[in-house]
Short mmCIF file of C-alpha atoms and ligand atoms in Angstrom, two decimals:
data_model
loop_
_atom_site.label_atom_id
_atom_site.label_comp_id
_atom_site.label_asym_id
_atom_site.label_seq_id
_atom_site.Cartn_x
_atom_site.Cartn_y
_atom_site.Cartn_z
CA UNK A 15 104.86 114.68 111.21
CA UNK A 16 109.11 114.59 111.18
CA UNK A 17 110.73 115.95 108.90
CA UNK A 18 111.73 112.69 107.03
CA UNK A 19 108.31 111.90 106.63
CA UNK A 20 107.31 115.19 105.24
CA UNK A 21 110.60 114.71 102.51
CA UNK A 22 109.24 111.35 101.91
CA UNK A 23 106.33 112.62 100.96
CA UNK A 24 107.72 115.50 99.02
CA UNK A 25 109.80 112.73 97.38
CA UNK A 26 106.41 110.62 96.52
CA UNK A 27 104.98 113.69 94.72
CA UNK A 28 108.41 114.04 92.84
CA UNK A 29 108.14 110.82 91.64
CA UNK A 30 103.75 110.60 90.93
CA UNK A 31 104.50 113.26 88.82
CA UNK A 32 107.00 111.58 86.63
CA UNK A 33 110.37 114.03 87.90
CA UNK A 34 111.88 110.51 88.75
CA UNK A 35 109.73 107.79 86.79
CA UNK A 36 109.31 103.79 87.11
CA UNK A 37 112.80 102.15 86.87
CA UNK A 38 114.78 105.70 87.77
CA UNK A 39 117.87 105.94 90.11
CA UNK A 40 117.11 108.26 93.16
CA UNK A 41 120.06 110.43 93.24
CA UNK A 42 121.90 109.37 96.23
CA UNK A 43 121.80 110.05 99.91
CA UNK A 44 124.06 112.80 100.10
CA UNK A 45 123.02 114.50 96.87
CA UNK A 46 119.72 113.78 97.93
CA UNK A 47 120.42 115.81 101.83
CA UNK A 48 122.13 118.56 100.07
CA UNK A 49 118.88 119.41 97.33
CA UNK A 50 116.10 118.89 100.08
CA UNK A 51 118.62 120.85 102.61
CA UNK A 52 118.52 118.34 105.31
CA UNK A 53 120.60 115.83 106.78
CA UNK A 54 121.83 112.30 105.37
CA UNK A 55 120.16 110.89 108.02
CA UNK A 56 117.18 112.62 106.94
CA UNK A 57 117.61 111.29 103.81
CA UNK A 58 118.55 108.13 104.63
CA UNK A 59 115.18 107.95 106.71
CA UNK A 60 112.77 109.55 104.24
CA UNK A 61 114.13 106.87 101.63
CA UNK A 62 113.75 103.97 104.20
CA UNK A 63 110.22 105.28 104.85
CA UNK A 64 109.50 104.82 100.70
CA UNK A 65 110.80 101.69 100.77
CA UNK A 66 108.65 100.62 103.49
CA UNK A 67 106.18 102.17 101.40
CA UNK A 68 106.66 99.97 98.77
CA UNK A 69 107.53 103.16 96.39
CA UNK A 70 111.26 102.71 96.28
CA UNK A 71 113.55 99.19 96.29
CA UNK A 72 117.03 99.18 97.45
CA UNK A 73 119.60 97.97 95.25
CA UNK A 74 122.87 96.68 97.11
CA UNK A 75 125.60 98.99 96.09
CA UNK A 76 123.21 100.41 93.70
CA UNK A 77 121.22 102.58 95.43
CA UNK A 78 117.38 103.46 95.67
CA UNK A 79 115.30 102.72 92.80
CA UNK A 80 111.26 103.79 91.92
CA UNK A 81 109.32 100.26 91.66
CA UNK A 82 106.30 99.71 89.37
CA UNK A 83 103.41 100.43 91.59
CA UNK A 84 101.57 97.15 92.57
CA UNK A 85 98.05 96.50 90.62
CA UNK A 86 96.02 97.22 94.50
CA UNK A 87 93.39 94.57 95.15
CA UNK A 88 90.36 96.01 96.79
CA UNK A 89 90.20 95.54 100.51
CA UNK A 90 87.93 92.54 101.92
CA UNK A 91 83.98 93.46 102.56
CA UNK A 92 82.62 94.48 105.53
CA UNK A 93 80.01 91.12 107.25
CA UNK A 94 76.64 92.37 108.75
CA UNK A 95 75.94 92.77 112.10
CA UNK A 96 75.45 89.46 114.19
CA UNK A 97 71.25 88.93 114.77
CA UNK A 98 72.15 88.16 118.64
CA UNK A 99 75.27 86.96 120.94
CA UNK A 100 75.54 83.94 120.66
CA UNK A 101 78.38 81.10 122.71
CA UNK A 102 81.52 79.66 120.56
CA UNK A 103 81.48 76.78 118.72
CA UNK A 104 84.44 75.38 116.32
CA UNK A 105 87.84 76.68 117.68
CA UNK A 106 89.25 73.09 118.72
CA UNK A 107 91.45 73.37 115.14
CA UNK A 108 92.95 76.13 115.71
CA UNK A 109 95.61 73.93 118.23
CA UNK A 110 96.47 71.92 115.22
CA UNK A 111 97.66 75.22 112.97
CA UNK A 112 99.51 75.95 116.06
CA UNK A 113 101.18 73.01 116.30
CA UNK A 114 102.38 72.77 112.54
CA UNK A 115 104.51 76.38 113.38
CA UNK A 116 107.40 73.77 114.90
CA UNK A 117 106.84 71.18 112.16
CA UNK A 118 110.38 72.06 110.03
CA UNK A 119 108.37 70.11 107.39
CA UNK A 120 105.59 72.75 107.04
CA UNK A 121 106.03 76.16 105.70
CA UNK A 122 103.73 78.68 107.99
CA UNK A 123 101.71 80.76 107.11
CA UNK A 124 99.66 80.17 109.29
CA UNK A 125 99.63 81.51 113.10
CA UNK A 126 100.91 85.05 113.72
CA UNK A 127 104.13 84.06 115.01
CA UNK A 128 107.62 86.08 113.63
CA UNK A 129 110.00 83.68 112.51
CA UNK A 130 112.92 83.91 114.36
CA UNK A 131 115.21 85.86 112.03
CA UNK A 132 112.66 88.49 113.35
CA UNK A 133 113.56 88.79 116.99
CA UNK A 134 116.72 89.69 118.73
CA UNK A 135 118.29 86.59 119.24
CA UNK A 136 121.76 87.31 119.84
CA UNK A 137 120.70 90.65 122.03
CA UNK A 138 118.42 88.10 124.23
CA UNK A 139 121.09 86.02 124.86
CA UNK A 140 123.88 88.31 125.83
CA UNK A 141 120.61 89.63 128.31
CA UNK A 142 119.49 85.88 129.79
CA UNK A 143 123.44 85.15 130.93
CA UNK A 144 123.73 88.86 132.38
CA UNK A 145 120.25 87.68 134.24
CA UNK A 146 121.09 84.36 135.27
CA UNK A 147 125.11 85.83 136.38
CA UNK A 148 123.78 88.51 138.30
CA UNK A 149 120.28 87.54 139.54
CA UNK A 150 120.73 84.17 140.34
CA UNK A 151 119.23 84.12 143.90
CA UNK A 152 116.24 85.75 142.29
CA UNK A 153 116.23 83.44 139.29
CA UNK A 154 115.74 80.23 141.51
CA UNK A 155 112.53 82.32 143.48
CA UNK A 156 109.05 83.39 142.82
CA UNK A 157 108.06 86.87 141.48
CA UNK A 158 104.71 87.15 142.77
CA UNK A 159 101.82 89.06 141.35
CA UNK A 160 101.94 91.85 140.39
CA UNK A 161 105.79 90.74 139.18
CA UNK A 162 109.22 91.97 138.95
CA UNK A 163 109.33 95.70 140.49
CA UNK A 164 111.96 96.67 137.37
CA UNK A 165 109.54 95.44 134.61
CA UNK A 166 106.23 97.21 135.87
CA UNK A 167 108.16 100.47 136.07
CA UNK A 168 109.84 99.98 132.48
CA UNK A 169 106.39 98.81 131.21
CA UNK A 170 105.05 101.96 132.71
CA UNK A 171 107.37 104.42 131.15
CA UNK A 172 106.55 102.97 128.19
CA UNK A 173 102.98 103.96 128.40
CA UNK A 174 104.08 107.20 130.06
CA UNK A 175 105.54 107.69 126.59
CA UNK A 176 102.47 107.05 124.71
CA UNK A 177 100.92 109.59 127.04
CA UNK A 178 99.02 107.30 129.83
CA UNK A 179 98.55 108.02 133.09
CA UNK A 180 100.19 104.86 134.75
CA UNK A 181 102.34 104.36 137.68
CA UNK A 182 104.23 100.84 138.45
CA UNK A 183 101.54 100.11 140.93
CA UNK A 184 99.08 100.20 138.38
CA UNK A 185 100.82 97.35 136.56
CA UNK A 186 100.06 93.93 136.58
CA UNK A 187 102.58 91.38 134.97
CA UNK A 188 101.05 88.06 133.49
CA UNK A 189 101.74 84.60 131.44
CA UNK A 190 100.66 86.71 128.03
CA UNK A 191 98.50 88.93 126.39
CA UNK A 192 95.52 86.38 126.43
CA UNK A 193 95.69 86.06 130.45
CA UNK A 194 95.42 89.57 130.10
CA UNK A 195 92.60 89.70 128.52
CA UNK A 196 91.02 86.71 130.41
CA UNK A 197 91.29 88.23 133.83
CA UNK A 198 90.14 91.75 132.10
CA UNK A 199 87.19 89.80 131.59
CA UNK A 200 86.70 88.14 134.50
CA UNK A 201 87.20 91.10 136.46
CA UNK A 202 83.88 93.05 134.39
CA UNK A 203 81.90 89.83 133.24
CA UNK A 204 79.67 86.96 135.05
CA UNK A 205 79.41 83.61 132.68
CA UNK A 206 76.59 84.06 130.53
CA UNK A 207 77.03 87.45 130.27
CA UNK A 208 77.69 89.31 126.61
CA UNK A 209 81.14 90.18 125.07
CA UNK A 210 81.35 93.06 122.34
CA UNK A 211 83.72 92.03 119.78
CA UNK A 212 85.34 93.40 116.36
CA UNK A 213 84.09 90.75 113.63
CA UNK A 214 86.25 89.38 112.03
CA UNK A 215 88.41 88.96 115.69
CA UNK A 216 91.71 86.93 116.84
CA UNK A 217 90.94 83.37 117.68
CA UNK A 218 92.04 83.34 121.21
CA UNK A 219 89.93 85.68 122.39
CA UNK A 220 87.08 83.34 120.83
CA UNK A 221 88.15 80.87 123.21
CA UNK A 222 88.61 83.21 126.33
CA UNK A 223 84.96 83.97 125.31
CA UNK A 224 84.83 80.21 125.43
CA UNK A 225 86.30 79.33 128.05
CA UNK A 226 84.61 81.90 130.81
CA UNK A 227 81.20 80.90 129.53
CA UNK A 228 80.36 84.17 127.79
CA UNK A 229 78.44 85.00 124.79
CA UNK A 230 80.01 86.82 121.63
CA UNK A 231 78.53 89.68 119.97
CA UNK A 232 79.86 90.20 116.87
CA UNK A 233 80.21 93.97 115.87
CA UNK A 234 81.05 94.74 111.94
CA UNK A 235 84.57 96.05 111.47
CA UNK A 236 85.66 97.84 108.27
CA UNK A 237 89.10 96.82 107.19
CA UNK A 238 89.81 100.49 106.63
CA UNK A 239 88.27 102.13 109.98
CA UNK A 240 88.07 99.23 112.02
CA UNK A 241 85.11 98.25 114.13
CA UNK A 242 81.77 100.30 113.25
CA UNK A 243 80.85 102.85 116.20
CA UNK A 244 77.10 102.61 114.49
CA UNK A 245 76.56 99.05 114.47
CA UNK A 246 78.06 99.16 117.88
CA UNK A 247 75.32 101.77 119.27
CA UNK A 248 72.97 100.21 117.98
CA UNK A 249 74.13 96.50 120.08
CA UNK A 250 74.53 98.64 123.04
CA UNK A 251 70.88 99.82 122.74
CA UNK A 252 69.93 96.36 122.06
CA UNK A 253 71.38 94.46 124.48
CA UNK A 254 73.02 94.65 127.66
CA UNK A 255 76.57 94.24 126.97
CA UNK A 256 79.39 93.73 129.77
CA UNK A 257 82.61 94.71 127.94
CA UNK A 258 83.87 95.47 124.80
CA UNK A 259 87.30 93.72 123.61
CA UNK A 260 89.12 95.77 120.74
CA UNK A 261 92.26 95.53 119.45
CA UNK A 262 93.04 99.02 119.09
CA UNK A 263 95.98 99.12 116.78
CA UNK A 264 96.51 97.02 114.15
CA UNK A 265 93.88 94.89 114.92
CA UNK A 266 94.03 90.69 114.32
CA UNK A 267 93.28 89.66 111.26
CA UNK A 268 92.77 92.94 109.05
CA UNK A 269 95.75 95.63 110.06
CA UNK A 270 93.45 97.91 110.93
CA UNK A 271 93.92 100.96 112.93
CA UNK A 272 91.43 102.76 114.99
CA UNK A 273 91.86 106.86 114.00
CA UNK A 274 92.28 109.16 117.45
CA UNK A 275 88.90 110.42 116.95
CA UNK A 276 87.68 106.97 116.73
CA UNK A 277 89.25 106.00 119.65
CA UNK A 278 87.89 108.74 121.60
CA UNK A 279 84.61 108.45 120.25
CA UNK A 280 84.46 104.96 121.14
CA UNK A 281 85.62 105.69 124.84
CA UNK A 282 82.72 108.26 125.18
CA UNK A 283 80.25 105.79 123.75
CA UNK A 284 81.16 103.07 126.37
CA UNK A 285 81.49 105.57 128.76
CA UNK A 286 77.61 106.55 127.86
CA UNK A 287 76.82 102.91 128.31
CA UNK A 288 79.37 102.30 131.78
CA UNK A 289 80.52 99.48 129.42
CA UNK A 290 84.61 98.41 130.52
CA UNK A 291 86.65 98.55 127.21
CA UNK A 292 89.44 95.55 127.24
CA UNK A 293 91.63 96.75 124.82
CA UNK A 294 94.58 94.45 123.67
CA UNK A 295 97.34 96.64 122.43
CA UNK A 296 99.81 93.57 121.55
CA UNK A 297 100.52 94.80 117.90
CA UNK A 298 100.72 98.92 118.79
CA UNK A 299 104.67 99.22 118.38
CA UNK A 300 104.35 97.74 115.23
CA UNK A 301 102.92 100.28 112.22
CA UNK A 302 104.26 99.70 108.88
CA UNK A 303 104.55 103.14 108.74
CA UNK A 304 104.59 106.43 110.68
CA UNK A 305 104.90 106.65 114.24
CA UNK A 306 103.48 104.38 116.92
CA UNK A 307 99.50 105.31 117.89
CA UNK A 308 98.39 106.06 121.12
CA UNK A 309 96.44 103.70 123.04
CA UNK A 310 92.78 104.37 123.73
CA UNK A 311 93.77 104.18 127.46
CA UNK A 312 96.06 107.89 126.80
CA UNK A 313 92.49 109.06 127.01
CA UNK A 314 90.78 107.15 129.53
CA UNK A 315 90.24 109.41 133.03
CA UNK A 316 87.49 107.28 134.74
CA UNK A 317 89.29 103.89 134.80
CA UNK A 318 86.84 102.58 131.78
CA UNK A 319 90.06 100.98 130.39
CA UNK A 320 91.57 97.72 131.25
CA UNK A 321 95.22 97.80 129.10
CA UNK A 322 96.40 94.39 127.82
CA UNK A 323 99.83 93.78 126.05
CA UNK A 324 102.79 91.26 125.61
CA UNK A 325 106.20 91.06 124.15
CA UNK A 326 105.11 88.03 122.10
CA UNK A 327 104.90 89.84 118.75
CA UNK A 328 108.00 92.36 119.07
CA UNK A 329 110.50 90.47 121.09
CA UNK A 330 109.84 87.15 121.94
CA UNK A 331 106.50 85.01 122.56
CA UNK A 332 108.73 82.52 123.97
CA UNK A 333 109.30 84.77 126.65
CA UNK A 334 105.77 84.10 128.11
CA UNK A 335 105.24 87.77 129.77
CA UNK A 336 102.65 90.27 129.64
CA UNK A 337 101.02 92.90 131.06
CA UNK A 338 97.75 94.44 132.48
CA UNK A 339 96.62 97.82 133.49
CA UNK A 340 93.52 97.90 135.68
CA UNK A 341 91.78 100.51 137.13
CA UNK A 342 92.89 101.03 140.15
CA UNK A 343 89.52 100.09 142.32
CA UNK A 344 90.50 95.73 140.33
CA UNK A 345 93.93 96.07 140.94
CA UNK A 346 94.09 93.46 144.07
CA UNK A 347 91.27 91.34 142.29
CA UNK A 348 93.45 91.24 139.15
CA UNK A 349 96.50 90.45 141.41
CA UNK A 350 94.67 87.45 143.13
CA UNK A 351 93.55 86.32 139.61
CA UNK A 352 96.59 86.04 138.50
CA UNK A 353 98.27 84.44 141.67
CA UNK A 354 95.64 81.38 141.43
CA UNK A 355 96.29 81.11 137.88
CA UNK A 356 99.87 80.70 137.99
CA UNK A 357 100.88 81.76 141.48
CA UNK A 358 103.93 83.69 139.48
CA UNK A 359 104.95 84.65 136.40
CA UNK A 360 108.89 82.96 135.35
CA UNK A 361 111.41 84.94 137.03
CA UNK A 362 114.08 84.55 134.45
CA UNK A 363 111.61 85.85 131.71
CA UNK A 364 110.02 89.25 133.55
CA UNK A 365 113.89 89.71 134.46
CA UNK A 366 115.20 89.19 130.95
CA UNK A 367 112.53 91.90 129.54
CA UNK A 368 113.21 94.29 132.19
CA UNK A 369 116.82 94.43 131.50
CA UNK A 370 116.22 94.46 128.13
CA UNK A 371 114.05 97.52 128.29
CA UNK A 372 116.24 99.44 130.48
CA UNK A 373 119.30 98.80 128.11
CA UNK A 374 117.35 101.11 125.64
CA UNK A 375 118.07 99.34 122.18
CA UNK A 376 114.22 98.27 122.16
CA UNK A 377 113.24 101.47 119.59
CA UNK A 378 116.06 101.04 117.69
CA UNK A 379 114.77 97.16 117.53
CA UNK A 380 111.37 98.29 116.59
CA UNK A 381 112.46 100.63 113.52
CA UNK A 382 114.42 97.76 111.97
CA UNK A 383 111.16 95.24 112.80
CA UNK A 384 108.99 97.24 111.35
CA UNK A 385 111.04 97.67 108.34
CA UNK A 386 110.80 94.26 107.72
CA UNK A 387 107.11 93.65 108.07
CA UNK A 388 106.84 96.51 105.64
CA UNK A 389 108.81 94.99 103.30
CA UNK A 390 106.76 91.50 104.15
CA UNK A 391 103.41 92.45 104.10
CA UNK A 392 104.11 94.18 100.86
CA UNK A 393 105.84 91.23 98.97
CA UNK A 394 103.35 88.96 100.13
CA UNK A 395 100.51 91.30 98.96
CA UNK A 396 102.42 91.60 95.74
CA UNK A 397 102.63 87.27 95.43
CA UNK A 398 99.16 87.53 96.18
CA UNK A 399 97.73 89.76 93.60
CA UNK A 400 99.28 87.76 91.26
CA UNK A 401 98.90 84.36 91.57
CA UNK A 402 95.21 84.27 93.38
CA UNK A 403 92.28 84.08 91.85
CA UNK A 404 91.63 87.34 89.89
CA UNK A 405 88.13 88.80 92.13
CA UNK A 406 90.47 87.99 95.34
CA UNK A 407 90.32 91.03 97.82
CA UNK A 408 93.19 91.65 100.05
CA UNK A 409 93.81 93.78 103.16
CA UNK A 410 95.77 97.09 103.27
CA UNK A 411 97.29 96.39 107.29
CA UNK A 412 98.68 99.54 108.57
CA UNK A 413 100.49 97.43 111.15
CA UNK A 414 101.30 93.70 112.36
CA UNK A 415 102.28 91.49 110.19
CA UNK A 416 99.59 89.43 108.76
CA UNK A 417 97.27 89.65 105.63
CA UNK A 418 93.74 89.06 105.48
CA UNK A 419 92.37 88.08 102.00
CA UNK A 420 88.64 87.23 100.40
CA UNK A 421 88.84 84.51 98.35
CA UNK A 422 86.15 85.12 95.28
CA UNK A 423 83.28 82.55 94.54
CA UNK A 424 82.52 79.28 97.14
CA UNK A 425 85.37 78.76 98.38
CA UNK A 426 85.46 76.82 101.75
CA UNK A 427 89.10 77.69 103.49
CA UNK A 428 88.75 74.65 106.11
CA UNK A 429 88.63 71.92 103.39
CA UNK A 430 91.40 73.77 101.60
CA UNK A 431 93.31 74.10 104.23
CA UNK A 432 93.77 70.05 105.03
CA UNK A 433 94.77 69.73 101.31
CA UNK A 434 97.18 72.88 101.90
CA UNK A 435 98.77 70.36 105.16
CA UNK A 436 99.17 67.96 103.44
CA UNK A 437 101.29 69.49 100.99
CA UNK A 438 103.46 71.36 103.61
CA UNK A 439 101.62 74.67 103.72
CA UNK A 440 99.57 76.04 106.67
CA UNK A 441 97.34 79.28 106.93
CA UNK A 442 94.71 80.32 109.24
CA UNK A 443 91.26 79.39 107.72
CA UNK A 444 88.83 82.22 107.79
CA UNK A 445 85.77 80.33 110.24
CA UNK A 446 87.95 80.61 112.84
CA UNK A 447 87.97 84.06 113.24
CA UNK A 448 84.15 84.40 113.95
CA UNK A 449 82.18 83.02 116.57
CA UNK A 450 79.19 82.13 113.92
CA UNK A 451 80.72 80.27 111.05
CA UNK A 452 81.50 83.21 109.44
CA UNK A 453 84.40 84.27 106.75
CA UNK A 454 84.52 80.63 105.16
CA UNK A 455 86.21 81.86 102.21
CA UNK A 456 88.72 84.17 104.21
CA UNK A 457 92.22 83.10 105.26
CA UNK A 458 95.20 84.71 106.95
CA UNK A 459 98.61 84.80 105.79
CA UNK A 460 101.45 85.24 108.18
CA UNK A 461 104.07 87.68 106.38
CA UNK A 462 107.00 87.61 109.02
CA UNK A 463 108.07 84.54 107.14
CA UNK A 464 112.11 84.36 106.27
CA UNK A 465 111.43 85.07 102.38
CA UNK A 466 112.84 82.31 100.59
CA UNK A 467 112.32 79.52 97.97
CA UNK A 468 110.12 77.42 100.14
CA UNK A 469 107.73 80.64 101.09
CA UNK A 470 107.62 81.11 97.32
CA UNK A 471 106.56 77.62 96.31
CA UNK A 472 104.14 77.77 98.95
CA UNK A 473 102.47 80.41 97.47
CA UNK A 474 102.21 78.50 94.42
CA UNK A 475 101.09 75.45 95.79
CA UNK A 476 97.96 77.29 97.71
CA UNK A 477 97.30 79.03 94.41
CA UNK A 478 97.20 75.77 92.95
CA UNK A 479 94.91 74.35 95.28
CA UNK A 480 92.57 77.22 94.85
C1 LIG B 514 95.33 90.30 119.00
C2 LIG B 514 96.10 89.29 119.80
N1 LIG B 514 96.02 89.29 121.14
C3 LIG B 514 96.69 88.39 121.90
C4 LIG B 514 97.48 87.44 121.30
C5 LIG B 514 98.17 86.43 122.18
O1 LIG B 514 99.42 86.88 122.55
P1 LIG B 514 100.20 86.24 123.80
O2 LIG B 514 101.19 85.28 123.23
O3 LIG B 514 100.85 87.38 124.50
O4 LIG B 514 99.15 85.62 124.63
C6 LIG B 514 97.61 87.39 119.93
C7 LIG B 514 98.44 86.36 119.27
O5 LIG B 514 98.35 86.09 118.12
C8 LIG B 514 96.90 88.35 119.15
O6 LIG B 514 96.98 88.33 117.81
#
């Protein structure tokens, strides 16, 4: 733990216990570094990290102030295990939510995508005329698989930092995440064969089940410990089982993040079963609090681990570039995958993030981005609680950006969510996150929304309609 986490915590016990109640003035910064004997920035941090805690507001000019603790929903139930694998049916809508994120006349809240007051616009810009002044030749040119020599090595010293065993050769650029995890797949599967997957699970990775003719086999996930290692040993018993897709941190819909020992529990069970995991990582720089986790590939020695990751949720998704880490026996089958896919990758874009990455801003980014979500997840958890239904049941995400909430009685999100269109509002219904129909009266909230007027009628408007 750093040391302004352990004062922010020291600070949280100061104010449970009434030294600074509801309403009260923190003293300030400096005061503040001078009792606890640290430094301002210390300070500064340990009252940023209470804020994104949702125990402290900022005033402008005012200073930081103890908020009225939120009335906390309880977290959305756990399904039962799937009876069998089973193909996809019913993700054809999902293009339509997609499509309503670039309709000005829709508010969305819909499709995990960071509005733009989110990403780093101006920096970006500055880095695409650098780029296109100075790599111009390049520009006009293929990269080929596996991409741009300067982005596999930054995207490997980024895992080097999160303590995996990677070298530039090991990395494989692609179109996205989801290519990622499509040629993970068809590097360890055969059509027909059976997928394990955390239930509820992201929608494109429904229809990369889809699409490659596999079979899903939904595996329980608690939204507080993520996907159940029981249920799971239990499939693995039962059926044979190719791979295993998991979205390790901060998992898509609930937030939820896999504990070390998890994580390294669930590598030895797959390693038991010689099962691959594909673990998608895309939301792992983003925690809402705390530092970033490790991947479970920090702990994989035997090449069990194919790595999958993008810049779509940090940086920019317009970007189009990801990444994938193979063991090291696929890596030319994952190469030639690729290549016939898309022959390359967009020059411009692998260039952009490369340069990007090697200017070194990219943490500093991230601790102002995740600041944000913080304060977005908790405001929308806040609107939430009190204009829903009164039984609703809400997520507690300990990353990303996006809610996941239980709507009480018989709901049906679908039907709700063509009335919701029509009156300008989108959100991701809560079928489309299963491969079986399940979750009908689920949806998914998108919180990296710019908070403003519109975003609050919204709000009102779906509570209205529910
Ligand atoms: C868990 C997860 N994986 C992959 C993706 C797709 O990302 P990309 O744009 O890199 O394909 C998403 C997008 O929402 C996601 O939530």
């Amino acid at each position: 733990m750093t040391l302004y986490q352990s004062l922010a915590d020291r600070l949280q016990v100061l104010i449970r216990d009434q030294v600074y109640p509801v309403g009260s003035r923190l003293p300030g910064v400096r005061v503040l570094a001078e009792q606890q004997q640290v430094s301002v920035s210390t300070a500064v941090n340990a009252c940023r990290e209470l804020e994104q805690r949702g125990v402290l507001e900022a005033r402008p000019r005012s200073g930081y102030y103890v908020r009225q603790p939120p009335v906390v929903r309880e977290p959305p139930r756990v399904t039962t295990a799937s009876r069998r694998p089973r193909r996809i049916t019913g993700q054809e809508r999902v293009l339509q939510i997609l499509q309503n994120v670039n309709n000005p006349s829709v508010v969305n809240l819909g499709a995990a995508v960071p509005a733009p007051e989110y990403m780093p616009v101006a920096a970006m810009e500055r880095v695409f005329h650098s780029v296109l002044r100075e790599e111009r030749r390049r520009c006009v040119g293929y990269a080929f698989p596996p991409g741009a020599p300067e982005l596999c090595t930054q995207v490997a010293r980024r895992l080097a930092g999160l303590q995996c065993e990677v070298s530039p050769e090991d990395v494989l650029i692609t179109n996205s995440c989801q290519e990622s995890v499509a040629i993970a797949l068809k590097l360890t599967t055969q059509p027909g064969d059976t997928v394990a997957i955390e239930s509820p699970t992201y929608y494109g990775l429904l229809q990369v089940i889809d699409s490659l003719g596999l079979k899903a086999l939904e595996i329980p996930t608690d939204p507080e410990e993520g996907i159940s290692l029981e249920a799971l040993t239990l499939a693995l018993e039962r059926w044979k089982v190719s791979a295993c897709v998991v979205v390790s941190n901060f998992s898509n819909p609930l937030g939820v993040r896999l504990s070390d020992t998890r994580k390294q529990a669930l590598l030895a069970l797959l390693s038991k079963h010689k099962v691959p995991l594909v673990e998608d990582d895309i939301y792992g720089d983003l925690p809402l609090s705390g530092p970033r986790p490790r991947p479970v590939k920090s702990w994989d020695r035997t090449g069990l681990v194919y790595y999958c990751s993008s810049s779509s949720k940090t940086l920019s998704a317009g970007l189009r570039v990801g990444w994938l880490v193979t063991p090291e026996r696929h890596r030319e089958k994952a190469q030639y995958l690729q290549f016939i896919n898309t022959v390359s990758v967009a020059t411009p874009s692998q260039l952009v993030l490369a340069r990007y990455l090697e200017r070194g801003h990219y943490d500093r980014f991230l601790r102002q981005l995740c600041g944000e979500h913080a304060r977005g997840v908790a405001r929308m958890t806040e609107r939430v609680t009190q204009l829903f239904p009164q039984q609703t049941r809400v997520s507690r995400p300990a990353g990303g950006f996006v809610l996941w909430v239980e709507l009480p009685g018989e709901v049906d999100t679908t039907e709700l969510m063509e009335k919701a269109l029509e009156a300008g509002v989108s959100f991701a219904p809560g079928s489309l996150f299963s491969a079986s129909g399940k979750f009908a009266n689920c949806l998914r909230l998108n919180c990296a929304v710019k908070w403003d007027n519109r975003v609050e009628q919204a709000l009102v408007t779906l509570s209205r309609l529910l």
